[in-house]
Amino acid sequence: MSDIALIWDGQGCDLALDGTDLQLDAGLQTSIIISLFSDRRARADDLLPGDDGDRRGWWADAYPVIEGDQIGSRLWLLSREKEIAETQRRAKEYAEEALAWLVTDGIAARVEVTTSVPRRGVLGLAVAVHKLDGNIENFQYEFIWGAF
């Protein structure tokens, strides 16, 4: 099965084109981009980055096929956080939470996320998906801190 391919540019994603045609993604790239960079609804105990009380999230998560199933990540909660080790730890936690479905759905044996700050104002995520057949797929993402 293939999805329409998305590409990540550090601030957002766009449809991948091959000339004037849409590219397809039969792998995990598009699914991982959606999982990491869509806004999951904040939990009741999450500290929100703005003053508007918006907990974000995808409207369809209110009607999950599987109880508790949600799309996206809580990485957006870090948009006003300082570039310190604790923030990187939370980014790792949020990314792993967002990608846990890969294991639950039997696509991967495990998923490892490593965070970094490759340069000021940029958060890096390295994702290693350990597939059931023993192969490992690696993905790298960098994004501007305030663009969550």
PDB file of C-alpha atoms in Angstrom:
ATOM      1  CA  MET A   1       0.000   0.000   0.000  1.00  0.00           C
ATOM      2  CA  SER A   2       1.254   3.486  -0.833  1.00  0.00           C
ATOM      3  CA  ASP A   3       0.533   6.944   0.521  1.00  0.00           C
ATOM      4  CA  ILE A   4       0.983  10.256  -1.206  1.00  0.00           C
ATOM      5  CA  ALA A   5       4.572  11.156  -0.294  1.00  0.00           C
ATOM      6  CA  LEU A   6       5.304  14.055   2.013  1.00  0.00           C
ATOM      7  CA  ILE A   7       8.647  15.816   2.370  1.00  0.00           C
ATOM      8  CA  TRP A   8       9.816  17.691   5.463  1.00  0.00           C
ATOM      9  CA  ASP A   9      11.607  21.035   5.039  1.00  0.00           C
ATOM     10  CA  GLY A  10      12.369  21.932   8.654  1.00  0.00           C
ATOM     11  CA  GLN A  11       9.318  24.114   9.177  1.00  0.00           C
ATOM     12  CA  GLY A  12       6.552  22.065   7.635  1.00  0.00           C
ATOM     13  CA  CYS A  13       5.795  19.429   5.085  1.00  0.00           C
ATOM     14  CA  ASP A  14       4.673  19.509   1.509  1.00  0.00           C
ATOM     15  CA  LEU A  15       3.570  17.055  -1.129  1.00  0.00           C
ATOM     16  CA  ALA A  16       6.475  15.423  -2.960  1.00  0.00           C
ATOM     17  CA  LEU A  17       6.356  15.947  -6.705  1.00  0.00           C
ATOM     18  CA  ASP A  18       7.988  14.171  -9.609  1.00  0.00           C
ATOM     19  CA  GLY A  19       7.687  16.839 -12.245  1.00  0.00           C
ATOM     20  CA  THR A  20       3.964  17.552 -12.198  1.00  0.00           C
ATOM     21  CA  ASP A  21       2.958  14.175 -10.726  1.00  0.00           C
ATOM     22  CA  LEU A  22       2.539  13.364  -7.060  1.00  0.00           C
ATOM     23  CA  GLN A  23       5.101  10.920  -5.712  1.00  0.00           C
ATOM     24  CA  LEU A  24       3.993   7.902  -3.726  1.00  0.00           C
ATOM     25  CA  ASP A  25       5.581   6.577  -0.551  1.00  0.00           C
ATOM     26  CA  ALA A  26       5.375   2.817  -0.014  1.00  0.00           C
ATOM     27  CA  GLY A  27       7.662   3.099   3.034  1.00  0.00           C
ATOM     28  CA  LEU A  28       7.430   4.803   6.387  1.00  0.00           C
ATOM     29  CA  GLN A  29       8.609   8.360   5.637  1.00  0.00           C
ATOM     30  CA  THR A  30       5.154   9.928   5.214  1.00  0.00           C
ATOM     31  CA  SER A  31       3.665   8.043   8.175  1.00  0.00           C
ATOM     32  CA  ILE A  32       6.519   9.165  10.411  1.00  0.00           C
ATOM     33  CA  ILE A  33       6.210  12.800   9.280  1.00  0.00           C
ATOM     34  CA  ILE A  34       2.481  12.754  10.086  1.00  0.00           C
ATOM     35  CA  SER A  35       3.142  11.054  13.423  1.00  0.00           C
ATOM     36  CA  LEU A  36       5.837  13.504  14.511  1.00  0.00           C
ATOM     37  CA  PHE A  37       4.664  16.798  13.074  1.00  0.00           C
ATOM     38  CA  SER A  38       0.891  16.700  13.442  1.00  0.00           C
ATOM     39  CA  ASP A  39      -0.330  18.143  16.724  1.00  0.00           C
ATOM     40  CA  ARG A  40      -1.574  15.536  19.165  1.00  0.00           C
ATOM     41  CA  ARG A  41      -4.067  16.825  21.708  1.00  0.00           C
ATOM     42  CA  ALA A  42      -2.354  17.958  24.902  1.00  0.00           C
ATOM     43  CA  ARG A  43      -3.124  16.027  28.064  1.00  0.00           C
ATOM     44  CA  ALA A  44      -4.913  17.761  30.915  1.00  0.00           C
ATOM     45  CA  ASP A  45      -1.640  17.976  32.887  1.00  0.00           C
ATOM     46  CA  ASP A  46       0.445  19.397  30.002  1.00  0.00           C
ATOM     47  CA  LEU A  47       1.682  22.964  30.323  1.00  0.00           C
ATOM     48  CA  LEU A  48       0.516  24.807  27.201  1.00  0.00           C
ATOM     49  CA  PRO A  49       2.942  27.180  25.435  1.00  0.00           C
ATOM     50  CA  GLY A  50       0.325  29.886  24.775  1.00  0.00           C
ATOM     51  CA  ASP A  51      -2.255  31.769  26.762  1.00  0.00           C
ATOM     52  CA  ASP A  52      -5.245  30.739  24.659  1.00  0.00           C
ATOM     53  CA  GLY A  53      -5.877  27.350  26.306  1.00  0.00           C
ATOM     54  CA  ASP A  54      -5.832  25.582  22.923  1.00  0.00           C
ATOM     55  CA  ARG A  55      -5.033  21.893  23.478  1.00  0.00           C
ATOM     56  CA  ARG A  56      -4.917  21.333  19.684  1.00  0.00           C
ATOM     57  CA  GLY A  57      -5.255  17.801  18.322  1.00  0.00           C
ATOM     58  CA  TRP A  58      -7.056  16.195  15.403  1.00  0.00           C
ATOM     59  CA  TRP A  59     -10.849  16.270  15.630  1.00  0.00           C
ATOM     60  CA  ALA A  60     -11.169  12.598  14.624  1.00  0.00           C
ATOM     61  CA  ASP A  61      -9.193  11.513  17.709  1.00  0.00           C
ATOM     62  CA  ALA A  62     -12.455  12.095  19.597  1.00  0.00           C
ATOM     63  CA  TYR A  63     -13.850   9.076  17.693  1.00  0.00           C
ATOM     64  CA  PRO A  64     -11.007   6.527  17.617  1.00  0.00           C
ATOM     65  CA  VAL A  65     -11.510   3.094  16.079  1.00  0.00           C
ATOM     66  CA  ILE A  66      -9.136   1.780  18.758  1.00  0.00           C
ATOM     67  CA  GLU A  67      -9.677   3.210  22.246  1.00  0.00           C
ATOM     68  CA  GLY A  68      -7.011   5.794  23.111  1.00  0.00           C
ATOM     69  CA  ASP A  69      -5.564   5.866  19.585  1.00  0.00           C
ATOM     70  CA  GLN A  70      -4.307   9.345  18.633  1.00  0.00           C
ATOM     71  CA  ILE A  71      -2.561  10.906  15.667  1.00  0.00           C
ATOM     72  CA  GLY A  72       0.442  13.208  15.987  1.00  0.00           C
ATOM     73  CA  SER A  73       2.832  14.204  18.731  1.00  0.00           C
ATOM     74  CA  ARG A  74       3.043  16.618  21.614  1.00  0.00           C
ATOM     75  CA  LEU A  75       6.278  18.149  20.245  1.00  0.00           C
ATOM     76  CA  TRP A  76       4.373  21.394  19.667  1.00  0.00           C
ATOM     77  CA  LEU A  77       4.292  21.849  23.453  1.00  0.00           C
ATOM     78  CA  LEU A  78       8.047  22.583  23.326  1.00  0.00           C
ATOM     79  CA  SER A  79       7.771  25.588  21.011  1.00  0.00           C
ATOM     80  CA  ARG A  80       8.669  28.097  23.745  1.00  0.00           C
ATOM     81  CA  GLU A  81      10.980  25.906  25.779  1.00  0.00           C
ATOM     82  CA  LYS A  82      14.696  26.581  26.256  1.00  0.00           C
ATOM     83  CA  GLU A  83      17.270  24.499  24.398  1.00  0.00           C
ATOM     84  CA  ILE A  84      18.347  22.483  27.442  1.00  0.00           C
ATOM     85  CA  ALA A  85      18.812  18.792  28.196  1.00  0.00           C
ATOM     86  CA  GLU A  86      15.380  18.512  29.871  1.00  0.00           C
ATOM     87  CA  THR A  87      13.672  19.832  26.744  1.00  0.00           C
ATOM     88  CA  GLN A  88      15.580  17.341  24.598  1.00  0.00           C
ATOM     89  CA  ARG A  89      14.497  14.560  26.978  1.00  0.00           C
ATOM     90  CA  ARG A  90      10.871  15.606  26.590  1.00  0.00           C
ATOM     91  CA  ALA A  91      11.251  15.815  22.797  1.00  0.00           C
ATOM     92  CA  LYS A  92      12.542  12.231  22.811  1.00  0.00           C
ATOM     93  CA  GLU A  93       9.630  11.129  25.012  1.00  0.00           C
ATOM     94  CA  TYR A  94       7.047  12.867  22.813  1.00  0.00           C
ATOM     95  CA  ALA A  95       8.558  11.470  19.596  1.00  0.00           C
ATOM     96  CA  GLU A  96       8.662   7.929  20.996  1.00  0.00           C
ATOM     97  CA  GLU A  97       5.050   8.286  22.159  1.00  0.00           C
ATOM     98  CA  ALA A  98       4.021   9.441  18.664  1.00  0.00           C
ATOM     99  CA  LEU A  99       5.794   6.515  16.989  1.00  0.00           C
ATOM    100  CA  ALA A 100       4.732   3.786  19.444  1.00  0.00           C
ATOM    101  CA  TRP A 101       2.012   2.703  17.016  1.00  0.00           C
ATOM    102  CA  LEU A 102       4.735   1.220  14.768  1.00  0.00           C
ATOM    103  CA  VAL A 103       5.389  -1.403  17.443  1.00  0.00           C
ATOM    104  CA  THR A 104       1.749  -1.799  18.514  1.00  0.00           C
ATOM    105  CA  ASP A 105       0.657  -2.364  14.903  1.00  0.00           C
ATOM    106  CA  GLY A 106       3.412  -4.941  14.302  1.00  0.00           C
ATOM    107  CA  ILE A 107       5.416  -2.862  11.810  1.00  0.00           C
ATOM    108  CA  ALA A 108       8.527  -2.586  13.977  1.00  0.00           C
ATOM    109  CA  ALA A 109      10.131  -4.519  16.805  1.00  0.00           C
ATOM    110  CA  ARG A 110      11.223  -1.234  18.360  1.00  0.00           C
ATOM    111  CA  VAL A 111      11.769   2.439  17.591  1.00  0.00           C
ATOM    112  CA  GLU A 112      14.708   4.470  18.889  1.00  0.00           C
ATOM    113  CA  VAL A 113      14.735   8.269  18.897  1.00  0.00           C
ATOM    114  CA  THR A 114      17.813  10.402  19.508  1.00  0.00           C
ATOM    115  CA  THR A 115      17.557  14.166  19.915  1.00  0.00           C
ATOM    116  CA  SER A 116      20.171  16.827  19.310  1.00  0.00           C
ATOM    117  CA  VAL A 117      20.593  20.562  18.862  1.00  0.00           C
ATOM    118  CA  PRO A 118      22.745  20.664  15.697  1.00  0.00           C
ATOM    119  CA  ARG A 119      22.785  24.465  15.767  1.00  0.00           C
ATOM    120  CA  ARG A 120      21.118  27.174  17.775  1.00  0.00           C
ATOM    121  CA  GLY A 121      17.348  27.268  17.288  1.00  0.00           C
ATOM    122  CA  VAL A 122      17.155  23.845  15.642  1.00  0.00           C
ATOM    123  CA  LEU A 123      16.020  20.553  17.179  1.00  0.00           C
ATOM    124  CA  GLY A 124      17.246  17.386  15.506  1.00  0.00           C
ATOM    125  CA  LEU A 125      15.488  14.028  15.662  1.00  0.00           C
ATOM    126  CA  ALA A 126      17.117  10.808  14.508  1.00  0.00           C
ATOM    127  CA  VAL A 127      14.630   7.944  14.260  1.00  0.00           C
ATOM    128  CA  ALA A 128      15.729   4.323  13.895  1.00  0.00           C
ATOM    129  CA  VAL A 129      12.910   1.914  13.099  1.00  0.00           C
ATOM    130  CA  HIS A 130      13.967  -1.673  13.846  1.00  0.00           C
ATOM    131  CA  LYS A 131      11.768  -3.729  11.529  1.00  0.00           C
ATOM    132  CA  LEU A 132      10.556  -7.227  12.361  1.00  0.00           C
ATOM    133  CA  ASP A 133      12.762  -8.713   9.618  1.00  0.00           C
ATOM    134  CA  GLY A 134      15.882  -7.313  11.318  1.00  0.00           C
ATOM    135  CA  ASN A 135      16.365  -4.393   8.924  1.00  0.00           C
ATOM    136  CA  ILE A 136      16.694  -0.875  10.291  1.00  0.00           C
ATOM    137  CA  GLU A 137      15.269   2.202   8.585  1.00  0.00           C
ATOM    138  CA  ASN A 138      16.804   5.529   9.637  1.00  0.00           C
ATOM    139  CA  PHE A 139      15.179   8.931   9.326  1.00  0.00           C
ATOM    140  CA  GLN A 140      16.628  12.355  10.145  1.00  0.00           C
ATOM    141  CA  TYR A 141      14.629  15.489  10.841  1.00  0.00           C
ATOM    142  CA  GLU A 142      15.648  18.994  11.795  1.00  0.00           C
ATOM    143  CA  PHE A 143      13.204  21.726  12.522  1.00  0.00           C
ATOM    144  CA  ILE A 144      13.258  25.278  13.697  1.00  0.00           C
ATOM    145  CA  TRP A 145      12.410  25.447  17.385  1.00  0.00           C
ATOM    146  CA  GLY A 146       9.584  27.969  17.116  1.00  0.00           C
ATOM    147  CA  ALA A 147       8.016  26.345  14.045  1.00  0.00           C
ATOM    148  CA  PHE A 148       6.341  23.471  15.943  1.00  0.00           C
TER     149      PHE A 148
END
